[in-house]
Amino acid sequence: MKGKSGSQRPKSSTRGNSTSKLPVSEEAAQSEWQFAELDSMGVMPRCEITGANVDLHLVAFRDPDTDEFTARILGADYRHLVRRTTNLSVPVSILSLATLRQLESQRKIPLGTRAAKKLREWLRHEVEKTWKDGLRSVPREPRQASLELVDDSATEEPFRLQG
C-alpha cells in the first residue's frame, strides 16, 4: 500500500494502538480490571419490582392486590406505595443470617419467601468471601510446631476457703 509520500507502508494485521504490536483481543485483555465486587453482583439483592439495588429494605406487608401477607425486597419508590399496609420495614444493610432467622421464627415475615431466600444466599456469599479474604491475609507456616507446655495446676494443691 502506498502512502501520499510514495513510501511503502506494510499492511498490518493488528489494529488498535498504532504503537502496539499486539492484536486487538490481547490489548483488550490487558486493559481489563478485575474487581471482586463484580463477582458478587449476581447474588446482590435487588428491588423485586424495579430492579434497583440502592436503599433496599426487607418489607413485610399485606399485598393490596391479593390481600396476602408477604415479604419482599423493595426500593424506596415501591416502599412508598405500600406504606399503609406495611407491618415491617428493615434496611437490608443491617440484616444478618441470625436476624433473618429471628424475624421468621417470630412470624414478622412469612416463612420461605423468595426475598428471604435471596437475602440468605447473598449473606452466605458475603460470609464466605470474608472468610476467604481473611484466610488469604493470614501468613501460613508450612507446619506449625507443637509446644510442650507444662501444666502447673496439676502439681498445685487446690484452693481452699478458710473458715
Short mmCIF file of C-alpha atoms in Angstrom, two decimals:
data_model
loop_
_atom_site.label_atom_id
_atom_site.label_comp_id
_atom_site.label_asym_id
_atom_site.label_seq_id
_atom_site.Cartn_x
_atom_site.Cartn_y
_atom_site.Cartn_z
CA MET A 1 0.00 0.00 0.00
CA LYS A 2 1.45 3.36 -0.98
CA GLY A 3 1.08 6.44 1.16
CA LYS A 4 0.92 10.07 -0.05
CA SER A 5 4.69 10.37 0.08
CA GLY A 6 5.04 7.32 -2.13
CA SER A 7 6.63 5.17 0.57
CA GLN A 8 5.54 1.62 1.12
CA ARG A 9 3.64 1.01 4.33
CA PRO A 10 3.41 -2.60 5.46
CA LYS A 11 -0.12 -3.89 5.80
CA SER A 12 -0.68 -4.72 9.43
CA SER A 13 -2.95 -7.46 10.71
CA THR A 14 -3.02 -5.79 14.09
CA ARG A 15 -5.37 -2.96 14.84
CA GLY A 16 -5.75 -0.66 17.77
CA ASN A 17 -2.95 1.44 19.19
CA SER A 18 -0.54 2.39 16.41
CA THR A 19 2.46 1.80 18.67
CA SER A 20 1.31 -1.61 19.86
CA LYS A 21 2.28 -4.84 18.15
CA LEU A 22 -0.42 -6.82 19.99
CA PRO A 23 -3.63 -7.99 18.32
CA VAL A 24 -6.79 -6.16 19.40
CA SER A 25 -8.05 -9.07 21.53
CA GLU A 26 -4.85 -9.11 23.60
CA GLU A 27 -4.92 -5.33 24.04
CA ALA A 28 -8.45 -5.55 25.40
CA ALA A 29 -7.48 -8.30 27.82
CA GLN A 30 -4.61 -6.19 29.12
CA SER A 31 -6.91 -3.28 29.90
CA GLU A 32 -9.47 -5.35 31.83
CA TRP A 33 -9.69 -4.65 35.54
CA GLN A 34 -10.72 -7.35 37.94
CA PHE A 35 -12.95 -6.20 40.78
CA ALA A 36 -14.10 -8.59 43.49
CA GLU A 37 -17.39 -6.67 43.69
CA LEU A 38 -18.26 -7.78 40.17
CA ASP A 39 -18.14 -11.42 41.27
CA SER A 40 -20.85 -10.83 43.86
CA MET A 41 -23.15 -8.75 41.63
CA GLY A 42 -25.14 -11.81 40.60
CA VAL A 43 -26.16 -12.55 44.18
CA MET A 44 -26.67 -8.94 45.28
CA PRO A 45 -30.22 -8.23 46.36
CA ARG A 46 -32.32 -6.01 44.11
CA CYS A 47 -35.77 -4.48 44.34
CA GLU A 48 -38.21 -7.18 43.23
CA ILE A 49 -40.33 -4.62 41.38
CA THR A 50 -37.92 -2.10 39.83
CA GLY A 51 -34.57 -3.94 39.90
CA ALA A 52 -32.86 -1.09 41.76
CA ASN A 53 -30.02 -2.01 44.12
CA VAL A 54 -29.89 1.08 46.35
CA ASP A 55 -31.82 1.89 49.54
CA LEU A 56 -33.27 -1.60 49.80
CA HIS A 57 -35.48 -2.78 52.65
CA LEU A 58 -36.97 -6.13 53.55
CA VAL A 59 -40.64 -5.14 53.74
CA ALA A 60 -43.41 -7.29 55.22
CA PHE A 61 -46.80 -6.05 54.08
CA ARG A 62 -50.28 -7.13 53.07
CA ASP A 63 -50.35 -7.16 49.27
CA PRO A 64 -53.12 -4.78 48.13
CA ASP A 65 -53.91 -6.92 45.05
CA THR A 66 -54.15 -10.37 46.66
CA ASP A 67 -54.64 -9.38 50.33
CA GLU A 68 -51.87 -11.88 51.13
CA PHE A 69 -49.23 -11.24 53.83
CA THR A 70 -45.87 -11.29 52.08
CA ALA A 71 -42.27 -10.10 52.39
CA ARG A 72 -40.31 -8.56 49.55
CA ILE A 73 -37.08 -6.70 48.94
CA LEU A 74 -38.19 -3.24 47.86
CA GLY A 75 -36.57 0.02 46.88
CA ALA A 76 -37.77 3.42 48.07
CA ASP A 77 -40.21 4.03 45.19
CA TYR A 78 -42.35 0.94 45.71
CA ARG A 79 -41.96 1.02 49.50
CA HIS A 80 -43.72 4.35 49.45
CA LEU A 81 -46.70 2.84 47.60
CA VAL A 82 -47.27 0.04 50.16
CA ARG A 83 -46.56 2.07 53.29
CA ARG A 84 -50.17 1.85 54.56
CA THR A 85 -50.18 -1.94 54.63
CA THR A 86 -46.56 -2.32 55.82
CA ASN A 87 -46.02 -4.24 59.07
CA LEU A 88 -42.21 -4.24 58.99
CA SER A 89 -39.51 -2.46 57.01
CA VAL A 90 -35.85 -3.28 57.75
CA PRO A 91 -32.87 -1.95 55.76
CA VAL A 92 -31.11 -4.82 54.01
CA SER A 93 -27.73 -3.43 55.05
CA ILE A 94 -28.34 -4.21 58.75
CA LEU A 95 -29.66 -7.75 58.26
CA SER A 96 -27.70 -10.86 59.14
CA LEU A 97 -28.47 -14.56 58.89
CA ALA A 98 -29.38 -14.63 62.58
CA THR A 99 -31.67 -11.60 62.27
CA LEU A 100 -33.43 -13.11 59.28
CA ARG A 101 -33.93 -16.38 61.15
CA GLN A 102 -35.32 -14.49 64.15
CA LEU A 103 -37.76 -12.48 62.01
CA GLU A 104 -39.11 -15.71 60.52
CA SER A 105 -39.35 -17.51 63.86
CA GLN A 106 -41.28 -14.59 65.37
CA ARG A 107 -43.55 -14.57 62.29
CA LYS A 108 -42.63 -10.97 61.47
CA ILE A 109 -42.11 -12.17 57.90
CA PRO A 110 -43.71 -15.24 56.29
CA LEU A 111 -41.65 -18.43 56.12
CA GLY A 112 -39.95 -19.40 52.88
CA THR A 113 -40.42 -16.21 50.88
CA ARG A 114 -38.34 -15.54 47.79
CA ALA A 115 -36.97 -12.40 49.45
CA ALA A 116 -35.68 -14.37 52.46
CA LYS A 117 -34.08 -16.98 50.19
CA LYS A 118 -32.34 -14.29 48.12
CA LEU A 119 -31.09 -12.50 51.25
CA ARG A 120 -29.77 -15.76 52.74
CA GLU A 121 -27.90 -16.50 49.52
CA TRP A 122 -26.35 -13.02 49.50
CA LEU A 123 -25.44 -13.08 53.21
CA ARG A 124 -23.83 -16.53 52.90
CA HIS A 125 -21.84 -15.31 49.90
CA GLU A 126 -20.63 -12.29 51.89
CA VAL A 127 -19.62 -14.51 54.85
CA GLU A 128 -17.72 -16.91 52.58
CA LYS A 129 -15.97 -14.02 50.83
CA THR A 130 -14.96 -12.50 54.17
CA TRP A 131 -13.57 -15.84 55.36
CA LYS A 132 -11.60 -16.32 52.14
CA ASP A 133 -10.21 -12.79 52.32
CA GLY A 134 -9.29 -13.31 55.97
CA LEU A 135 -7.59 -16.62 55.29
CA ARG A 136 -5.57 -15.11 52.46
CA SER A 137 -4.34 -12.30 54.70
CA VAL A 138 -3.04 -14.63 57.44
CA PRO A 139 0.52 -15.81 56.80
CA ARG A 140 0.67 -19.60 56.89
CA GLU A 141 3.53 -21.69 58.17
CA PRO A 142 4.08 -24.93 56.26
CA ARG A 143 3.95 -26.75 59.55
CA GLN A 144 3.29 -25.34 62.96
CA ALA A 145 5.41 -26.72 65.78
CA SER A 146 3.53 -28.09 68.75
CA LEU A 147 4.61 -26.62 72.04
CA GLU A 148 5.15 -28.81 75.08
CA LEU A 149 3.55 -26.84 77.88
CA VAL A 150 3.79 -27.96 81.47
CA ASP A 151 0.50 -27.79 83.36
CA ASP A 152 1.42 -26.15 86.69
CA SER A 153 -2.08 -26.55 88.07
CA ALA A 154 -1.71 -30.35 88.20
CA THR A 155 1.05 -30.12 90.84
CA GLU A 156 -0.51 -27.37 92.95
CA GLU A 157 -2.81 -28.01 95.84
CA PRO A 158 -6.43 -26.94 95.23
CA PHE A 159 -7.58 -23.64 96.69
CA ARG A 160 -9.49 -23.98 99.97
CA LEU A 161 -11.60 -21.43 101.74
CA GLN A 162 -10.60 -20.60 105.30
CA GLY A 163 -13.45 -20.69 107.63
#
